[in-house]
């Protein structure tokens, strides 16, 4: 029986939104388990810093800038990976936008477009391009960071929650059509996690107090607490798991 189910040695993993927060924690853990990690976000400096920190710990990592809301940058990213690593085993779609916090009736077209372009079109075409590479090489794994808001919409986060629901359905669509290509696709549903992204919630005492009343564990998650589930879902430990979601929310949805 295989005992190294989590070993990622020799695997190439692209992680978007990896310059900080949940993506950074994922990058560190996958590298610690042997993956060659491509740390990606819009700003190269933040990616370089994370890649350097991974290398300092003995891991393999490089930085690659990509704005996932920009179709040209998506195309360039995969050209770059084809030219450099020549393969992609793991794609973690994690970078997302949430530019608007307010009543759903006041959502403007700019906020709508940005949220959809990054969270929906970005995840979709990253998966399409990554999936094509995986199809050519005989398999791979896609992991989408969705959100508990994709199941139960967050107040004042209407369009964001709607895109996250779409990501859950996207996960199933890719799983169904790509299973025969040996490509698995699953989603992580984080609950409230202490990052810059969630600071409008976690740094506001009134909002935080209210949020904690519906979290059985009674606290906000740390980014590192998301990474273990991702390691499971991208490794052989979950080899028969596809088209599903794993909720990591301190019990909130319960
Ligand atoms: N924190 C939470 O409570 C929570 C809860 C549920 C789900 N999530 C999900 O978890 C994921 C990560 O969020 P986080 O909380 O870790 O946020 P974070 O700490 O603010 O990090 C966001 C990351 O995404 C990158 N990014 C933002 N826009 C991008 C774009 N258009 N293209 C490429 N990279 C982009 C940022 O770097 P640059 O600025 O350099 O681009 C950064 O690396 C998101 O999908 C979010 O929806 C978070």
Tab-separated table of C-alpha atoms and ligand atoms in Angstrom:
chain	number	residue	atom	x	y	z
A	1	UNK	CA	0.000	0.000	0.000
A	2	UNK	CA	1.212	3.462	-0.919
A	3	UNK	CA	1.991	5.512	2.183
A	4	UNK	CA	3.219	8.738	0.592
A	5	UNK	CA	-0.232	9.814	-0.580
A	6	UNK	CA	0.537	13.501	-0.142
A	7	UNK	CA	3.906	13.461	-1.912
A	8	UNK	CA	4.024	16.020	-4.749
A	9	UNK	CA	7.625	15.468	-5.807
A	10	UNK	CA	8.056	16.167	-9.523
A	11	UNK	CA	4.691	17.926	-9.834
A	12	UNK	CA	4.423	21.433	-11.264
A	13	UNK	CA	1.790	23.562	-9.512
A	14	UNK	CA	0.519	26.986	-10.593
A	15	UNK	CA	-1.193	28.939	-7.814
A	16	UNK	CA	-2.952	32.219	-8.565
A	17	UNK	CA	-3.335	34.862	-5.901
A	18	UNK	CA	-0.314	33.373	-4.155
A	19	UNK	CA	1.476	36.584	-3.134
A	20	UNK	CA	-0.374	36.667	0.176
A	21	UNK	CA	-3.226	35.192	2.209
A	22	UNK	CA	-4.674	31.777	1.431
A	23	UNK	CA	-2.740	31.406	-1.853
A	24	UNK	CA	0.564	32.092	-0.110
A	25	UNK	CA	-0.195	29.435	2.510
A	26	UNK	CA	-1.106	26.947	-0.237
A	27	UNK	CA	2.118	27.690	-2.127
A	28	UNK	CA	4.226	27.064	0.990
A	29	UNK	CA	2.502	23.775	1.825
A	30	UNK	CA	2.551	22.327	-1.708
A	31	UNK	CA	6.251	23.235	-1.979
A	32	UNK	CA	6.917	21.611	1.391
A	33	UNK	CA	5.401	18.419	-0.019
A	34	UNK	CA	7.741	18.528	-3.012
A	35	UNK	CA	5.883	20.452	-5.706
A	36	UNK	CA	7.647	22.861	-7.999
A	37	UNK	CA	5.513	25.918	-7.359
A	38	UNK	CA	4.742	28.812	-9.690
A	39	UNK	CA	3.690	31.714	-7.477
A	40	UNK	CA	1.367	34.029	-9.373
A	41	UNK	CA	-0.588	37.270	-8.842
A	42	UNK	CA	-0.810	40.665	-10.563
A	43	UNK	CA	2.211	42.182	-8.851
A	44	UNK	CA	5.488	40.395	-9.438
A	45	UNK	CA	7.227	41.795	-6.325
A	46	UNK	CA	4.878	40.046	-3.907
A	47	UNK	CA	5.245	36.803	-5.867
A	48	UNK	CA	9.034	37.082	-5.862
A	49	UNK	CA	9.018	37.513	-2.080
A	50	UNK	CA	6.923	34.364	-1.566
A	51	UNK	CA	8.986	32.348	-4.078
A	52	UNK	CA	12.190	33.462	-2.353
A	53	UNK	CA	10.807	32.474	1.074
A	54	UNK	CA	9.973	29.016	-0.299
A	55	UNK	CA	13.456	28.648	-1.816
A	56	UNK	CA	14.999	29.781	1.477
A	57	UNK	CA	13.269	26.802	3.125
A	58	UNK	CA	14.711	24.467	0.476
A	59	UNK	CA	11.640	24.327	-1.765
A	60	UNK	CA	11.314	24.909	-5.495
A	61	UNK	CA	9.479	28.054	-6.591
A	62	UNK	CA	9.443	30.826	-9.120
A	63	UNK	CA	7.318	33.945	-9.585
A	64	UNK	CA	5.119	34.709	-12.581
A	65	UNK	CA	2.829	37.739	-12.854
A	66	UNK	CA	-0.673	37.182	-14.218
A	67	UNK	CA	-3.824	39.296	-13.905
A	68	UNK	CA	-6.469	36.619	-14.322
A	69	UNK	CA	-9.004	39.197	-15.467
A	70	UNK	CA	-6.842	39.866	-18.539
A	71	UNK	CA	-7.216	37.316	-21.339
A	72	UNK	CA	-3.855	38.201	-22.911
A	73	UNK	CA	-2.052	37.634	-19.612
A	74	UNK	CA	-3.728	34.237	-19.243
A	75	UNK	CA	-2.504	33.248	-22.704
A	76	UNK	CA	1.010	34.535	-21.939
A	77	UNK	CA	1.095	32.618	-18.645
A	78	UNK	CA	0.515	29.265	-20.304
A	79	UNK	CA	2.989	30.063	-23.097
A	80	UNK	CA	5.522	30.818	-20.388
A	81	UNK	CA	4.840	27.551	-18.516
A	82	UNK	CA	4.991	25.530	-21.738
A	83	UNK	CA	8.372	27.111	-22.513
A	84	UNK	CA	9.806	26.774	-19.003
A	85	UNK	CA	8.394	23.753	-17.163
A	86	UNK	CA	6.817	22.115	-20.238
A	87	UNK	CA	3.964	20.698	-18.131
A	88	UNK	CA	1.383	21.567	-15.506
A	89	UNK	CA	0.155	18.982	-13.008
A	90	UNK	CA	-1.766	21.170	-10.574
A	91	UNK	CA	-3.702	24.381	-11.135
A	92	UNK	CA	-5.001	26.252	-8.108
A	93	UNK	CA	-7.445	29.001	-9.125
A	94	UNK	CA	-7.388	31.154	-6.040
A	95	UNK	CA	-7.107	34.825	-7.093
A	96	UNK	CA	-10.412	36.622	-6.784
A	97	UNK	CA	-11.834	40.130	-6.675
A	98	UNK	CA	-14.448	41.579	-4.339
A	99	UNK	CA	-14.402	45.286	-5.219
A	100	UNK	CA	-17.880	46.103	-3.927
A	101	UNK	CA	-19.232	45.805	-0.385
A	102	UNK	CA	-22.755	47.187	-0.256
A	103	UNK	CA	-26.407	46.654	-1.002
A	104	UNK	CA	-27.074	44.479	-4.045
A	105	UNK	CA	-29.420	47.098	-5.552
A	106	UNK	CA	-26.580	49.605	-5.682
A	107	UNK	CA	-24.140	47.374	-7.584
A	108	UNK	CA	-22.700	49.332	-10.501
A	109	UNK	CA	-21.595	47.936	-13.838
A	110	UNK	CA	-17.892	48.531	-13.118
A	111	UNK	CA	-17.932	46.424	-9.942
A	112	UNK	CA	-20.073	43.790	-11.649
A	113	UNK	CA	-17.706	43.531	-14.624
A	114	UNK	CA	-14.550	43.381	-12.522
A	115	UNK	CA	-15.957	40.683	-10.250
A	116	UNK	CA	-17.177	38.560	-13.161
A	117	UNK	CA	-14.022	39.045	-15.242
A	118	UNK	CA	-11.704	37.904	-12.443
A	119	UNK	CA	-13.782	35.385	-10.484
A	120	UNK	CA	-15.678	33.765	-13.322
A	121	UNK	CA	-14.028	34.392	-16.703
A	122	UNK	CA	-10.578	34.218	-15.064
A	123	UNK	CA	-11.201	30.870	-13.328
A	124	UNK	CA	-12.857	29.536	-16.480
A	125	UNK	CA	-10.131	30.345	-18.991
A	126	UNK	CA	-7.333	29.464	-16.581
A	127	UNK	CA	-9.019	26.067	-16.277
A	128	UNK	CA	-9.455	25.804	-20.050
A	129	UNK	CA	-5.793	26.560	-20.755
A	130	UNK	CA	-4.523	24.506	-17.824
A	131	UNK	CA	-6.876	21.688	-18.790
A	132	UNK	CA	-5.510	21.631	-22.334
A	133	UNK	CA	-1.978	21.146	-21.001
A	134	UNK	CA	-3.217	18.402	-18.665
A	135	UNK	CA	-5.075	16.693	-21.514
A	136	UNK	CA	-1.883	16.646	-23.609
A	137	UNK	CA	0.143	15.110	-20.778
A	138	UNK	CA	-2.499	12.592	-19.728
A	139	UNK	CA	-3.943	14.140	-16.586
A	140	UNK	CA	-3.810	16.698	-13.826
A	141	UNK	CA	-5.729	18.354	-11.027
A	142	UNK	CA	-7.628	21.634	-10.818
A	143	UNK	CA	-8.581	23.149	-7.478
A	144	UNK	CA	-10.850	26.176	-7.301
A	145	UNK	CA	-11.029	28.371	-4.239
A	146	UNK	CA	-14.742	29.184	-4.072
A	147	UNK	CA	-16.350	30.325	-0.804
A	148	UNK	CA	-19.108	29.504	1.670
A	149	UNK	CA	-20.749	32.555	0.078
A	150	UNK	CA	-21.199	30.433	-3.030
A	151	UNK	CA	-23.636	28.298	-1.012
A	152	UNK	CA	-25.158	30.967	1.220
A	153	UNK	CA	-24.714	34.517	-0.144
A	154	UNK	CA	-22.898	36.966	2.112
A	155	UNK	CA	-24.788	40.145	3.007
A	156	UNK	CA	-23.516	43.137	1.021
A	157	UNK	CA	-21.501	40.754	-1.149
A	158	UNK	CA	-24.115	39.913	-3.769
A	159	UNK	CA	-22.232	39.793	-7.049
A	160	UNK	CA	-19.171	38.251	-5.363
A	161	UNK	CA	-21.327	35.478	-3.872
A	162	UNK	CA	-22.985	34.892	-7.244
A	163	UNK	CA	-19.600	34.357	-8.939
A	164	UNK	CA	-18.581	31.954	-6.182
A	165	UNK	CA	-21.763	29.923	-6.729
A	166	UNK	CA	-20.831	29.820	-10.404
A	167	UNK	CA	-17.352	28.543	-9.492
A	168	UNK	CA	-18.948	25.629	-7.626
A	169	UNK	CA	-20.967	24.736	-10.718
A	170	UNK	CA	-17.901	25.286	-12.921
A	171	UNK	CA	-16.033	22.802	-10.735
A	172	UNK	CA	-18.679	20.165	-11.449
A	173	UNK	CA	-18.766	20.965	-15.177
A	174	UNK	CA	-14.998	20.538	-15.553
A	175	UNK	CA	-15.079	17.406	-13.416
A	176	UNK	CA	-17.781	15.829	-15.585
A	177	UNK	CA	-16.217	16.616	-18.940
A	178	UNK	CA	-12.592	16.108	-17.972
A	179	UNK	CA	-12.848	12.980	-15.824
A	180	UNK	CA	-12.245	10.740	-18.829
A	181	UNK	CA	-9.065	12.761	-19.503
A	182	UNK	CA	-7.789	11.882	-16.012
A	183	UNK	CA	-8.263	15.483	-14.904
A	184	UNK	CA	-9.877	15.952	-11.501
A	185	UNK	CA	-11.510	19.216	-10.411
A	186	UNK	CA	-12.659	20.126	-6.909
A	187	UNK	CA	-13.375	23.236	-4.898
A	188	UNK	CA	-12.371	24.537	-1.489
A	189	UNK	CA	-15.041	26.560	0.296
A	190	UNK	CA	-13.300	28.717	2.872
A	191	UNK	CA	-15.168	30.429	5.645
A	192	UNK	CA	-14.054	33.687	7.192
A	193	UNK	CA	-10.253	33.751	7.029
A	194	UNK	CA	-7.939	36.445	8.315
A	195	UNK	CA	-6.481	38.002	5.156
A	196	UNK	CA	-6.404	41.403	3.487
A	197	UNK	CA	-9.365	40.267	1.385
A	198	UNK	CA	-11.572	39.798	4.430
A	199	UNK	CA	-10.303	42.799	6.353
A	200	UNK	CA	-13.555	44.757	5.767
A	201	UNK	CA	-15.182	42.047	7.882
A	202	UNK	CA	-12.450	41.014	10.309
A	203	UNK	CA	-11.225	44.538	11.117
A	204	UNK	CA	-14.710	45.871	11.837
A	205	UNK	CA	-15.492	45.001	15.442
A	206	UNK	CA	-19.288	45.134	15.011
A	207	UNK	CA	-19.330	42.995	11.857
A	208	UNK	CA	-16.811	40.537	13.293
A	209	UNK	CA	-18.792	40.090	16.512
A	210	UNK	CA	-21.923	39.301	14.475
A	211	UNK	CA	-20.029	36.941	12.161
A	212	UNK	CA	-18.571	34.977	15.069
A	213	UNK	CA	-22.034	34.231	16.459
A	214	UNK	CA	-22.672	31.895	13.508
A	215	UNK	CA	-19.261	30.184	13.554
A	216	UNK	CA	-19.364	27.192	15.960
A	217	UNK	CA	-15.585	27.227	16.417
A	218	UNK	CA	-15.990	30.848	17.512
A	219	UNK	CA	-13.033	32.295	15.653
A	220	UNK	CA	-11.750	33.383	12.264
A	221	UNK	CA	-9.508	30.941	10.342
A	222	UNK	CA	-5.843	31.508	9.628
A	223	UNK	CA	-4.798	31.102	5.953
A	224	UNK	CA	-2.673	28.056	6.853
A	225	UNK	CA	-5.849	26.263	7.971
A	226	UNK	CA	-7.053	26.227	4.345
A	227	UNK	CA	-3.892	24.729	2.896
A	228	UNK	CA	-4.202	21.191	4.302
A	229	UNK	CA	-7.482	20.626	2.478
A	230	UNK	CA	-5.909	21.866	-0.747
A	231	UNK	CA	-2.969	19.497	-0.291
A	232	UNK	CA	-5.446	16.645	0.120
A	233	UNK	CA	-7.447	17.636	-2.966
A	234	UNK	CA	-4.442	18.039	-5.290
A	235	UNK	CA	-2.603	14.922	-4.149
A	236	UNK	CA	-3.102	11.192	-4.674
A	237	UNK	CA	-4.797	11.069	-1.254
A	238	UNK	CA	-7.956	12.190	-3.078
A	239	UNK	CA	-7.417	10.204	-6.287
A	240	UNK	CA	-11.105	9.150	-6.534
A	241	UNK	CA	-12.494	12.563	-5.585
A	242	UNK	CA	-13.741	14.893	-8.309
A	243	UNK	CA	-16.571	17.367	-8.868
A	244	UNK	CA	-17.042	18.056	-5.198
A	245	UNK	CA	-16.496	20.752	-2.610
A	246	UNK	CA	-14.848	20.691	0.769
A	247	UNK	CA	-16.056	23.307	3.219
A	248	UNK	CA	-13.544	24.673	5.733
A	249	UNK	CA	-15.613	27.160	7.702
A	250	UNK	CA	-15.383	26.405	11.400
A	251	UNK	CA	-18.845	24.880	11.133
A	252	UNK	CA	-20.568	27.997	9.791
A	253	UNK	CA	-22.721	26.325	7.150
A	254	UNK	CA	-23.846	23.744	9.674
B	1	LIG	N1	-10.440	35.568	3.327
B	1	LIG	C1	-11.662	35.033	3.398
B	1	LIG	O1	-12.382	35.182	4.397
B	1	LIG	C2	-12.183	34.214	2.259
B	1	LIG	C3	-13.384	33.501	2.451
B	1	LIG	C4	-13.878	32.730	1.419
B	1	LIG	C5	-13.192	32.657	0.220
B	1	LIG	N2	-12.031	33.350	0.055
B	1	LIG	C6	-11.359	33.240	-1.230
B	1	LIG	O2	-10.009	32.915	-1.021
B	1	LIG	C7	-9.238	33.356	-2.148
B	1	LIG	C8	-8.002	34.065	-1.680
B	1	LIG	O3	-8.399	35.180	-0.920
B	1	LIG	P1	-7.524	35.738	0.303
B	1	LIG	O4	-8.475	35.945	1.418
B	1	LIG	O5	-6.309	34.934	0.510
B	1	LIG	O6	-7.148	37.195	-0.251
B	1	LIG	P2	-5.836	38.114	-0.164
B	1	LIG	O7	-5.032	37.803	1.026
B	1	LIG	O8	-6.320	39.513	-0.354
B	1	LIG	O9	-5.016	37.652	-1.459
B	1	LIG	C9	-5.525	37.840	-2.736
B	1	LIG	C10	-4.488	37.401	-3.726
B	1	LIG	O10	-5.024	37.478	-5.044
B	1	LIG	C11	-4.182	38.297	-5.855
B	1	LIG	N3	-5.046	38.928	-6.833
B	1	LIG	C12	-6.059	39.800	-6.633
B	1	LIG	N4	-6.648	40.115	-7.793
B	1	LIG	C13	-6.000	39.413	-8.756
B	1	LIG	C14	-6.145	39.291	-10.158
B	1	LIG	N5	-7.070	39.982	-10.828
B	1	LIG	N6	-5.311	38.473	-10.835
B	1	LIG	C15	-4.362	37.769	-10.184
B	1	LIG	N7	-4.167	37.839	-8.867
B	1	LIG	C16	-4.986	38.658	-8.158
B	1	LIG	C17	-3.475	39.229	-4.861
B	1	LIG	O11	-2.220	39.690	-5.310
B	1	LIG	P3	-2.008	40.970	-6.291
B	1	LIG	O12	-2.591	42.144	-5.568
B	1	LIG	O13	-0.536	41.033	-6.507
B	1	LIG	O14	-2.722	40.626	-7.537
B	1	LIG	C18	-3.244	38.255	-3.710
B	1	LIG	O15	-2.146	37.421	-3.985
B	1	LIG	C19	-10.200	34.187	-3.004
B	1	LIG	O16	-10.684	33.381	-4.058
B	1	LIG	C20	-11.338	34.513	-2.047
B	1	LIG	O17	-12.553	34.716	-2.743
B	1	LIG	C21	-11.508	34.122	1.053
